[in-house]
PDB file of C-alpha atoms in Angstrom:
ATOM      1  CA  ASN A   1     -39.881 -51.876 -31.518  1.00 64.00           C
ATOM      2  CA  ALA A   2     -38.309 -53.835 -28.697  1.00 78.00           C
ATOM      3  CA  GLY A   3     -39.579 -51.419 -26.023  1.00 93.00           C
ATOM      4  CA  VAL A   4     -37.635 -51.686 -22.760  1.00 95.00           C
ATOM      5  CA  THR A   5     -34.980 -54.391 -22.643  1.00 96.00           C
ATOM      6  CA  GLN A   6     -33.407 -55.562 -19.400  1.00 97.00           C
ATOM      7  CA  THR A   7     -30.417 -57.832 -18.970  1.00 96.00           C
ATOM      8  CA  PRO A   8     -29.714 -60.203 -17.367  1.00 97.00           C
ATOM      9  CA  LYS A   9     -33.053 -61.899 -16.576  1.00 96.00           C
ATOM     10  CA  PHE A  10     -31.636 -63.795 -13.609  1.00 96.00           C
ATOM     11  CA  ARG A  11     -28.539 -63.425 -11.476  1.00 96.00           C
ATOM     12  CA  ILE A  12     -27.148 -64.844  -8.273  1.00 97.00           C
ATOM     13  CA  LEU A  13     -24.607 -62.715  -6.421  1.00 97.00           C
ATOM     14  CA  LYS A  14     -22.534 -63.422  -3.370  1.00 97.00           C
ATOM     15  CA  ILE A  15     -22.553 -60.931  -0.525  1.00 97.00           C
ATOM     16  CA  GLY A  16     -20.124 -58.119  -1.232  1.00 96.00           C
ATOM     17  CA  GLN A  17     -20.030 -58.610  -4.995  1.00 97.00           C
ATOM     18  CA  SER A  18     -21.084 -55.889  -7.393  1.00 96.00           C
ATOM     19  CA  MET A  19     -22.951 -55.896 -10.679  1.00 96.00           C
ATOM     20  CA  THR A  20     -24.669 -53.681 -13.204  1.00 97.00           C
ATOM     21  CA  LEU A  21     -28.247 -54.241 -14.338  1.00 98.00           C
ATOM     22  CA  GLN A  22     -28.647 -53.063 -17.894  1.00 98.00           C
ATOM     23  CA  CYS A  23     -31.693 -51.239 -19.267  1.00 98.00           C
ATOM     24  CA  THR A  24     -32.191 -49.980 -22.816  1.00 97.00           C
ATOM     25  CA  GLN A  25     -35.223 -48.435 -24.481  1.00 96.00           C
ATOM     26  CA  ASP A  26     -35.741 -47.717 -28.178  1.00 95.00           C
ATOM     27  CA  MET A  27     -38.801 -45.449 -27.913  1.00 92.00           C
ATOM     28  CA  ASN A  28     -36.863 -42.195 -27.553  1.00 91.00           C
ATOM     29  CA  HIS A  29     -38.414 -41.665 -24.129  1.00 90.00           C
ATOM     30  CA  ASN A  30     -36.826 -38.938 -22.030  1.00 89.00           C
ATOM     31  CA  TYR A  31     -37.871 -40.378 -18.691  1.00 91.00           C
ATOM     32  CA  MET A  32     -36.541 -43.619 -17.260  1.00 93.00           C
ATOM     33  CA  TYR A  33     -36.983 -45.339 -13.901  1.00 93.00           C
ATOM     34  CA  TRP A  34     -35.720 -48.187 -11.779  1.00 96.00           C
ATOM     35  CA  TYR A  35     -38.062 -50.003  -9.408  1.00 94.00           C
ATOM     36  CA  ARG A  36     -37.591 -52.985  -7.144  1.00 95.00           C
ATOM     37  CA  GLN A  37     -40.324 -55.379  -6.101  1.00 94.00           C
ATOM     38  CA  ASP A  38     -39.947 -57.678  -3.138  1.00 92.00           C
ATOM     39  CA  PRO A  39     -42.077 -60.858  -3.004  1.00 86.00           C
ATOM     40  CA  GLY A  40     -45.779 -60.071  -2.546  1.00 83.00           C
ATOM     41  CA  MET A  41     -45.128 -56.349  -2.325  1.00 86.00           C
ATOM     42  CA  GLY A  42     -45.643 -53.320  -4.504  1.00 87.00           C
ATOM     43  CA  LEU A  43     -42.985 -51.515  -6.494  1.00 89.00           C
ATOM     44  CA  LYS A  44     -40.560 -49.157  -4.826  1.00 90.00           C
ATOM     45  CA  LEU A  45     -38.767 -46.458  -6.805  1.00 89.00           C
ATOM     46  CA  ILE A  46     -34.965 -46.578  -6.598  1.00 94.00           C
ATOM     47  CA  TYR A  47     -33.821 -43.888  -9.034  1.00 94.00           C
ATOM     48  CA  TYR A  48     -35.186 -42.045 -11.998  1.00 92.00           C
ATOM     49  CA  SER A  49     -33.912 -39.832 -14.814  1.00 92.00           C
ATOM     50  CA  VAL A  50     -35.598 -37.033 -16.749  1.00 89.00           C
ATOM     51  CA  GLY A  51     -32.967 -36.969 -19.477  1.00 90.00           C
ATOM     52  CA  ALA A  52     -29.381 -37.737 -20.382  1.00 92.00           C
ATOM     53  CA  GLY A  53     -27.052 -36.558 -17.639  1.00 94.00           C
ATOM     54  CA  ILE A  54     -29.873 -35.989 -15.114  1.00 92.00           C
ATOM     55  CA  THR A  55     -30.756 -38.476 -12.376  1.00 94.00           C
ATOM     56  CA  ASP A  56     -32.510 -38.258  -9.026  1.00 92.00           C
ATOM     57  CA  LYS A  57     -33.157 -40.460  -6.016  1.00 92.00           C
ATOM     58  CA  GLY A  58     -36.400 -42.249  -5.429  1.00 89.00           C
ATOM     59  CA  GLU A  59     -37.780 -43.907  -2.325  1.00 87.00           C
ATOM     60  CA  VAL A  60     -35.031 -46.502  -1.718  1.00 93.00           C
ATOM     61  CA  PRO A  61     -31.729 -45.363  -3.319  1.00 95.00           C
ATOM     62  CA  ASN A  62     -29.272 -46.617  -0.693  1.00 95.00           C
ATOM     63  CA  GLY A  63     -26.872 -49.252  -2.029  1.00 96.00           C
ATOM     64  CA  TYR A  64     -27.475 -48.325  -5.660  1.00 97.00           C
ATOM     65  CA  ASN A  65     -26.070 -45.952  -8.247  1.00 97.00           C
ATOM     66  CA  VAL A  66     -27.219 -44.947 -11.703  1.00 97.00           C
ATOM     67  CA  SER A  67     -25.963 -43.040 -14.695  1.00 95.00           C
ATOM     68  CA  ARG A  68     -27.648 -41.742 -17.840  1.00 96.00           C
ATOM     69  CA  SER A  69     -25.080 -40.964 -20.503  1.00 96.00           C
ATOM     70  CA  THR A  70     -27.502 -41.512 -23.407  1.00 96.00           C
ATOM     71  CA  THR A  71     -31.254 -41.253 -23.911  1.00 95.00           C
ATOM     72  CA  GLU A  72     -31.482 -44.997 -24.527  1.00 96.00           C
ATOM     73  CA  ASP A  73     -29.519 -46.472 -21.603  1.00 97.00           C
ATOM     74  CA  PHE A  74     -30.097 -46.313 -17.860  1.00 98.00           C
ATOM     75  CA  PRO A  75     -27.900 -48.864 -16.027  1.00 98.00           C
ATOM     76  CA  LEU A  76     -28.317 -49.596 -12.326  1.00 98.00           C
ATOM     77  CA  ARG A  77     -25.176 -50.382 -10.344  1.00 97.00           C
ATOM     78  CA  LEU A  78     -25.168 -52.454  -7.158  1.00 96.00           C
ATOM     79  CA  GLU A  79     -22.061 -52.054  -5.040  1.00 90.00           C
ATOM     80  CA  LEU A  80     -21.341 -54.453  -2.166  1.00 94.00           C
ATOM     81  CA  ALA A  81     -24.413 -56.616  -2.650  1.00 96.00           C
ATOM     82  CA  ALA A  82     -26.394 -57.495   0.480  1.00 96.00           C
ATOM     83  CA  PRO A  83     -29.161 -60.089   1.085  1.00 96.00           C
ATOM     84  CA  SER A  84     -31.629 -57.198   1.511  1.00 96.00           C
ATOM     85  CA  GLN A  85     -31.144 -56.432  -2.188  1.00 97.00           C
ATOM     86  CA  THR A  86     -32.639 -59.768  -3.192  1.00 96.00           C
ATOM     87  CA  SER A  87     -35.576 -58.647  -5.309  1.00 97.00           C
ATOM     88  CA  VAL A  88     -36.975 -58.315  -8.813  1.00 97.00           C
ATOM     89  CA  TYR A  89     -35.785 -55.162 -10.522  1.00 98.00           C
ATOM     90  CA  PHE A  90     -37.875 -53.426 -13.158  1.00 97.00           C
ATOM     91  CA  CYS A  91     -36.755 -50.699 -15.490  1.00 97.00           C
ATOM     92  CA  ALA A  92     -39.367 -48.444 -17.089  1.00 93.00           C
ATOM     93  CA  SER A  93     -39.553 -45.495 -19.430  1.00 92.00           C
ATOM     94  CA  SER A  94     -42.161 -42.914 -20.331  1.00 88.00           C
ATOM     95  CA  TYR A  95     -42.765 -40.092 -22.770  1.00 82.00           C
ATOM     96  CA  LEU A  96     -44.908 -37.731 -20.723  1.00 69.00           C
ATOM     97  CA  GLY A  97     -44.174 -38.688 -17.142  1.00 62.00           C
ATOM     98  CA  SER A  98     -47.152 -40.601 -15.832  1.00 56.00           C
ATOM     99  CA  THR A  99     -49.679 -39.349 -18.378  1.00 56.00           C
ATOM    100  CA  GLY A 100     -50.306 -40.270 -21.967  1.00 58.00           C
ATOM    101  CA  ASP A 101     -49.542 -43.931 -22.403  1.00 66.00           C
ATOM    102  CA  GLY A 102     -47.924 -44.115 -18.988  1.00 79.00           C
ATOM    103  CA  TYR A 103     -44.891 -46.213 -18.223  1.00 87.00           C
ATOM    104  CA  THR A 104     -43.515 -49.014 -20.375  1.00 91.00           C
ATOM    105  CA  PHE A 105     -41.830 -51.654 -18.258  1.00 93.00           C
ATOM    106  CA  GLY A 106     -39.152 -54.191 -19.026  1.00 95.00           C
ATOM    107  CA  SER A 107     -39.552 -57.854 -18.148  1.00 94.00           C
ATOM    108  CA  GLY A 108     -37.438 -57.569 -15.019  1.00 96.00           C
ATOM    109  CA  THR A 109     -34.223 -58.915 -13.530  1.00 97.00           C
ATOM    110  CA  ARG A 110     -34.550 -61.421 -10.710  1.00 96.00           C
ATOM    111  CA  LEU A 111     -31.591 -60.963  -8.372  1.00 97.00           C
ATOM    112  CA  THR A 112     -30.673 -63.239  -5.480  1.00 96.00           C
ATOM    113  CA  VAL A 113     -27.905 -62.297  -3.066  1.00 97.00           C
ATOM    114  CA  VAL A 114     -26.530 -65.206  -1.024  1.00 96.00           C
TER     115      VAL A 114
ATOM    116  CA  LEU B   1     -49.564 -35.176  -2.053  1.00 52.00           C
ATOM    117  CA  ALA B   2     -52.465 -37.363  -3.168  1.00 56.00           C
ATOM    118  CA  LYS B   3     -52.100 -40.718  -1.438  1.00 78.00           C
ATOM    119  CA  THR B   4     -54.093 -43.601  -2.887  1.00 89.00           C
ATOM    120  CA  THR B   5     -55.908 -46.358  -1.011  1.00 92.00           C
ATOM    121  CA  GLN B   6     -57.070 -49.597  -2.603  1.00 95.00           C
ATOM    122  CA  PRO B   7     -58.446 -52.884  -1.250  1.00 96.00           C
ATOM    123  CA  ILE B   8     -55.677 -55.405  -0.746  1.00 94.00           C
ATOM    124  CA  SER B   9     -57.466 -58.237  -2.524  1.00 96.00           C
ATOM    125  CA  MET B  10     -60.684 -59.204  -4.306  1.00 97.00           C
ATOM    126  CA  ASP B  11     -62.144 -62.456  -5.610  1.00 97.00           C
ATOM    127  CA  SER B  12     -64.559 -62.800  -8.511  1.00 97.00           C
ATOM    128  CA  TYR B  13     -66.110 -65.587 -10.562  1.00 97.00           C
ATOM    129  CA  GLU B  14     -65.485 -65.865 -14.255  1.00 97.00           C
ATOM    130  CA  GLY B  15     -67.908 -63.880 -16.393  1.00 96.00           C
ATOM    131  CA  GLN B  16     -68.723 -61.326 -13.711  1.00 97.00           C
ATOM    132  CA  GLU B  17     -68.025 -57.608 -13.863  1.00 97.00           C
ATOM    133  CA  VAL B  18     -65.366 -56.497 -11.403  1.00 98.00           C
ATOM    134  CA  ASN B  19     -65.119 -52.998  -9.948  1.00 98.00           C
ATOM    135  CA  ILE B  20     -61.972 -51.938  -8.089  1.00 97.00           C
ATOM    136  CA  THR B  21     -62.149 -48.621  -6.281  1.00 96.00           C
ATOM    137  CA  CYS B  22     -59.245 -46.349  -5.458  1.00 95.00           C
ATOM    138  CA  SER B  23     -59.522 -43.488  -2.976  1.00 94.00           C
ATOM    139  CA  HIS B  24     -57.463 -40.331  -3.505  1.00 91.00           C
ATOM    140  CA  ASN B  25     -58.991 -37.696  -1.245  1.00 92.00           C
ATOM    141  CA  ASN B  26     -56.195 -35.166  -1.730  1.00 88.00           C
ATOM    142  CA  ILE B  27     -56.038 -35.288  -5.514  1.00 89.00           C
ATOM    143  CA  ALA B  28     -54.798 -32.028  -7.038  1.00 86.00           C
ATOM    144  CA  THR B  29     -56.383 -30.085  -9.873  1.00 89.00           C
ATOM    145  CA  ASN B  30     -53.733 -31.123 -12.370  1.00 84.00           C
ATOM    146  CA  ASP B  31     -53.615 -34.791 -11.383  1.00 86.00           C
ATOM    147  CA  TYR B  32     -54.618 -37.624 -13.688  1.00 88.00           C
ATOM    148  CA  ILE B  33     -55.595 -41.123 -12.565  1.00 90.00           C
ATOM    149  CA  THR B  34     -53.840 -44.094 -14.135  1.00 90.00           C
ATOM    150  CA  TRP B  35     -54.343 -47.831 -13.650  1.00 93.00           C
ATOM    151  CA  TYR B  36     -51.828 -50.586 -14.268  1.00 93.00           C
ATOM    152  CA  GLN B  37     -52.097 -54.377 -14.388  1.00 95.00           C
ATOM    153  CA  GLN B  38     -49.317 -56.715 -13.312  1.00 95.00           C
ATOM    154  CA  PHE B  39     -49.170 -60.442 -13.968  1.00 94.00           C
ATOM    155  CA  PRO B  40     -46.792 -62.657 -11.983  1.00 88.00           C
ATOM    156  CA  SER B  41     -43.175 -62.405 -13.117  1.00 85.00           C
ATOM    157  CA  GLN B  42     -43.942 -59.468 -15.415  1.00 91.00           C
ATOM    158  CA  GLY B  43     -43.663 -55.712 -15.211  1.00 92.00           C
ATOM    159  CA  PRO B  44     -46.831 -53.633 -14.811  1.00 92.00           C
ATOM    160  CA  ARG B  45     -48.799 -52.799 -17.936  1.00 92.00           C
ATOM    161  CA  PHE B  46     -50.732 -49.581 -18.578  1.00 90.00           C
ATOM    162  CA  ILE B  47     -54.490 -50.200 -18.687  1.00 93.00           C
ATOM    163  CA  ILE B  48     -56.311 -46.898 -18.698  1.00 93.00           C
ATOM    164  CA  GLN B  49     -56.047 -43.257 -17.708  1.00 91.00           C
ATOM    165  CA  GLY B  50     -58.556 -40.511 -17.063  1.00 92.00           C
ATOM    166  CA  TYR B  51     -59.119 -37.060 -15.611  1.00 92.00           C
ATOM    167  CA  LYS B  52     -62.874 -36.903 -15.012  1.00 92.00           C
ATOM    168  CA  THR B  53     -66.191 -38.616 -15.826  1.00 90.00           C
ATOM    169  CA  LYS B  54     -65.803 -41.853 -17.781  1.00 95.00           C
ATOM    170  CA  VAL B  55     -63.112 -43.303 -19.989  1.00 95.00           C
ATOM    171  CA  THR B  56     -63.466 -46.578 -21.883  1.00 96.00           C
ATOM    172  CA  ASN B  57     -61.069 -48.590 -23.978  1.00 93.00           C
ATOM    173  CA  GLU B  58     -60.971 -52.152 -25.263  1.00 92.00           C
ATOM    174  CA  VAL B  59     -59.784 -53.483 -21.907  1.00 91.00           C
ATOM    175  CA  ALA B  60     -61.609 -51.559 -19.182  1.00 96.00           C
ATOM    176  CA  SER B  61     -63.653 -48.564 -18.125  1.00 97.00           C
ATOM    177  CA  LEU B  62     -62.657 -45.908 -15.630  1.00 97.00           C
ATOM    178  CA  PHE B  63     -65.297 -44.012 -13.697  1.00 97.00           C
ATOM    179  CA  ILE B  64     -64.369 -40.770 -11.942  1.00 97.00           C
ATOM    180  CA  PRO B  65     -67.011 -38.839  -9.964  1.00 96.00           C
ATOM    181  CA  ALA B  66     -67.278 -35.075 -10.103  1.00 96.00           C
ATOM    182  CA  ASP B  67     -65.275 -34.512  -6.905  1.00 95.00           C
ATOM    183  CA  ARG B  68     -62.490 -36.807  -8.232  1.00 95.00           C
ATOM    184  CA  LYS B  69     -61.739 -38.078  -4.735  1.00 95.00           C
ATOM    185  CA  SER B  70     -62.056 -41.667  -5.907  1.00 95.00           C
ATOM    186  CA  SER B  71     -62.046 -43.667  -9.088  1.00 96.00           C
ATOM    187  CA  THR B  72     -63.347 -47.080 -10.098  1.00 97.00           C
ATOM    188  CA  LEU B  73     -61.724 -49.447 -12.552  1.00 97.00           C
ATOM    189  CA  SER B  74     -64.333 -51.678 -14.155  1.00 98.00           C
ATOM    190  CA  LEU B  75     -63.401 -54.925 -15.868  1.00 97.00           C
ATOM    191  CA  PRO B  76     -66.302 -56.436 -17.842  1.00 94.00           C
ATOM    192  CA  ARG B  77     -66.879 -60.194 -17.786  1.00 93.00           C
ATOM    193  CA  VAL B  78     -63.564 -61.208 -16.271  1.00 97.00           C
ATOM    194  CA  SER B  79     -61.788 -64.391 -17.239  1.00 96.00           C
ATOM    195  CA  LEU B  80     -59.091 -66.418 -15.491  1.00 96.00           C
ATOM    196  CA  SER B  81     -56.470 -64.452 -17.436  1.00 95.00           C
ATOM    197  CA  ASP B  82     -57.514 -61.267 -15.618  1.00 96.00           C
ATOM    198  CA  THR B  83     -56.049 -62.631 -12.380  1.00 97.00           C
ATOM    199  CA  ALA B  84     -53.402 -60.036 -11.579  1.00 97.00           C
ATOM    200  CA  VAL B  85     -52.481 -57.138  -9.313  1.00 96.00           C
ATOM    201  CA  TYR B  86     -54.045 -53.791 -10.221  1.00 97.00           C
ATOM    202  CA  TYR B  87     -52.402 -50.508  -9.249  1.00 94.00           C
ATOM    203  CA  CYS B  88     -53.914 -47.037  -9.086  1.00 92.00           C
ATOM    204  CA  LEU B  89     -51.605 -44.038  -9.530  1.00 88.00           C
ATOM    205  CA  VAL B  90     -52.384 -40.339  -9.245  1.00 86.00           C
ATOM    206  CA  GLY B  91     -50.108 -37.683 -10.681  1.00 81.00           C
ATOM    207  CA  ASP B  92     -49.843 -34.627 -12.896  1.00 75.00           C
ATOM    208  CA  ILE B  93     -48.571 -34.002 -16.367  1.00 65.00           C
ATOM    209  CA  GLY B  94     -44.945 -33.147 -16.815  1.00 66.00           C
ATOM    210  CA  PRO B  95     -41.535 -34.365 -15.768  1.00 68.00           C
ATOM    211  CA  PRO B  96     -41.289 -36.612 -12.736  1.00 69.00           C
ATOM    212  CA  GLN B  97     -40.200 -35.001  -9.506  1.00 68.00           C
ATOM    213  CA  THR B  98     -38.863 -36.575  -6.339  1.00 64.00           C
ATOM    214  CA  GLY B  99     -41.765 -37.330  -4.040  1.00 62.00           C
ATOM    215  CA  ALA B 100     -44.357 -37.026  -6.783  1.00 64.00           C
ATOM    216  CA  ASN B 101     -47.321 -39.364  -6.458  1.00 59.00           C
ATOM    217  CA  ASN B 102     -47.086 -40.551 -10.019  1.00 65.00           C
ATOM    218  CA  LEU B 103     -43.843 -42.353  -9.238  1.00 71.00           C
ATOM    219  CA  PHE B 104     -45.257 -44.553  -6.474  1.00 75.00           C
ATOM    220  CA  PHE B 105     -47.197 -47.739  -7.125  1.00 77.00           C
ATOM    221  CA  GLY B 106     -48.154 -48.881  -3.642  1.00 77.00           C
ATOM    222  CA  THR B 107     -49.210 -52.486  -3.019  1.00 81.00           C
ATOM    223  CA  GLY B 108     -52.176 -52.574  -5.412  1.00 93.00           C
ATOM    224  CA  THR B 109     -55.250 -54.830  -5.404  1.00 96.00           C
ATOM    225  CA  ARG B 110     -54.752 -58.531  -5.986  1.00 96.00           C
ATOM    226  CA  LEU B 111     -57.676 -59.794  -8.090  1.00 97.00           C
ATOM    227  CA  THR B 112     -58.266 -63.531  -8.207  1.00 97.00           C
ATOM    228  CA  VAL B 113     -60.733 -64.845 -10.765  1.00 97.00           C
ATOM    229  CA  ILE B 114     -62.336 -68.136  -9.782  1.00 96.00           C
ATOM    230  CA  PRO B 115     -63.588 -70.678 -12.343  1.00 94.00           C
TER     231      PRO B 115
END
């Protein structure tokens, strides 16, 4: 199993540009999450999904959008990129919320907005 | 909601046992305690989870007192490769919900193992 796959691994955006961070999992997990991690800081939840067609805001959703059309995919859309969105973005999935084997994380996307 | 508090950082020499404590005074009856490990430039990795008393796996032990208001992650005989950030999460079984504790990682404890 590949687990959680994120693409791209690195990206540089100019202010005002938009992009989509891709996330795919092959574990048939219902729950998926997007976190961002600023340098030296903990993870902050952006959005999460409890199943296809269902998404909800996390702690820092402003400037982002998500969709969940399939169980496997949970893309994160950045519209009008700003320097404050420079961060490492992690996608995660889980089978039983936070219990059981917990979250499985992808390897991250390092985004720089200049 | 059960907020967690951990030390910001800890140092330890190679070969020593390391204990990292997490306080969660408002833990709810249905909440579990989960610990994650994060290496630089990687996503967090599940280490161990427990509800009460003691849980042990091949990586670590988790000690939870009877009142469950705190928990201690114990790493036996640490090596340089154990240098990482360790996060404590508290949350219940079931689907995530906005504002739920089990969705928030906090800043964790940065463990540095010294040769």
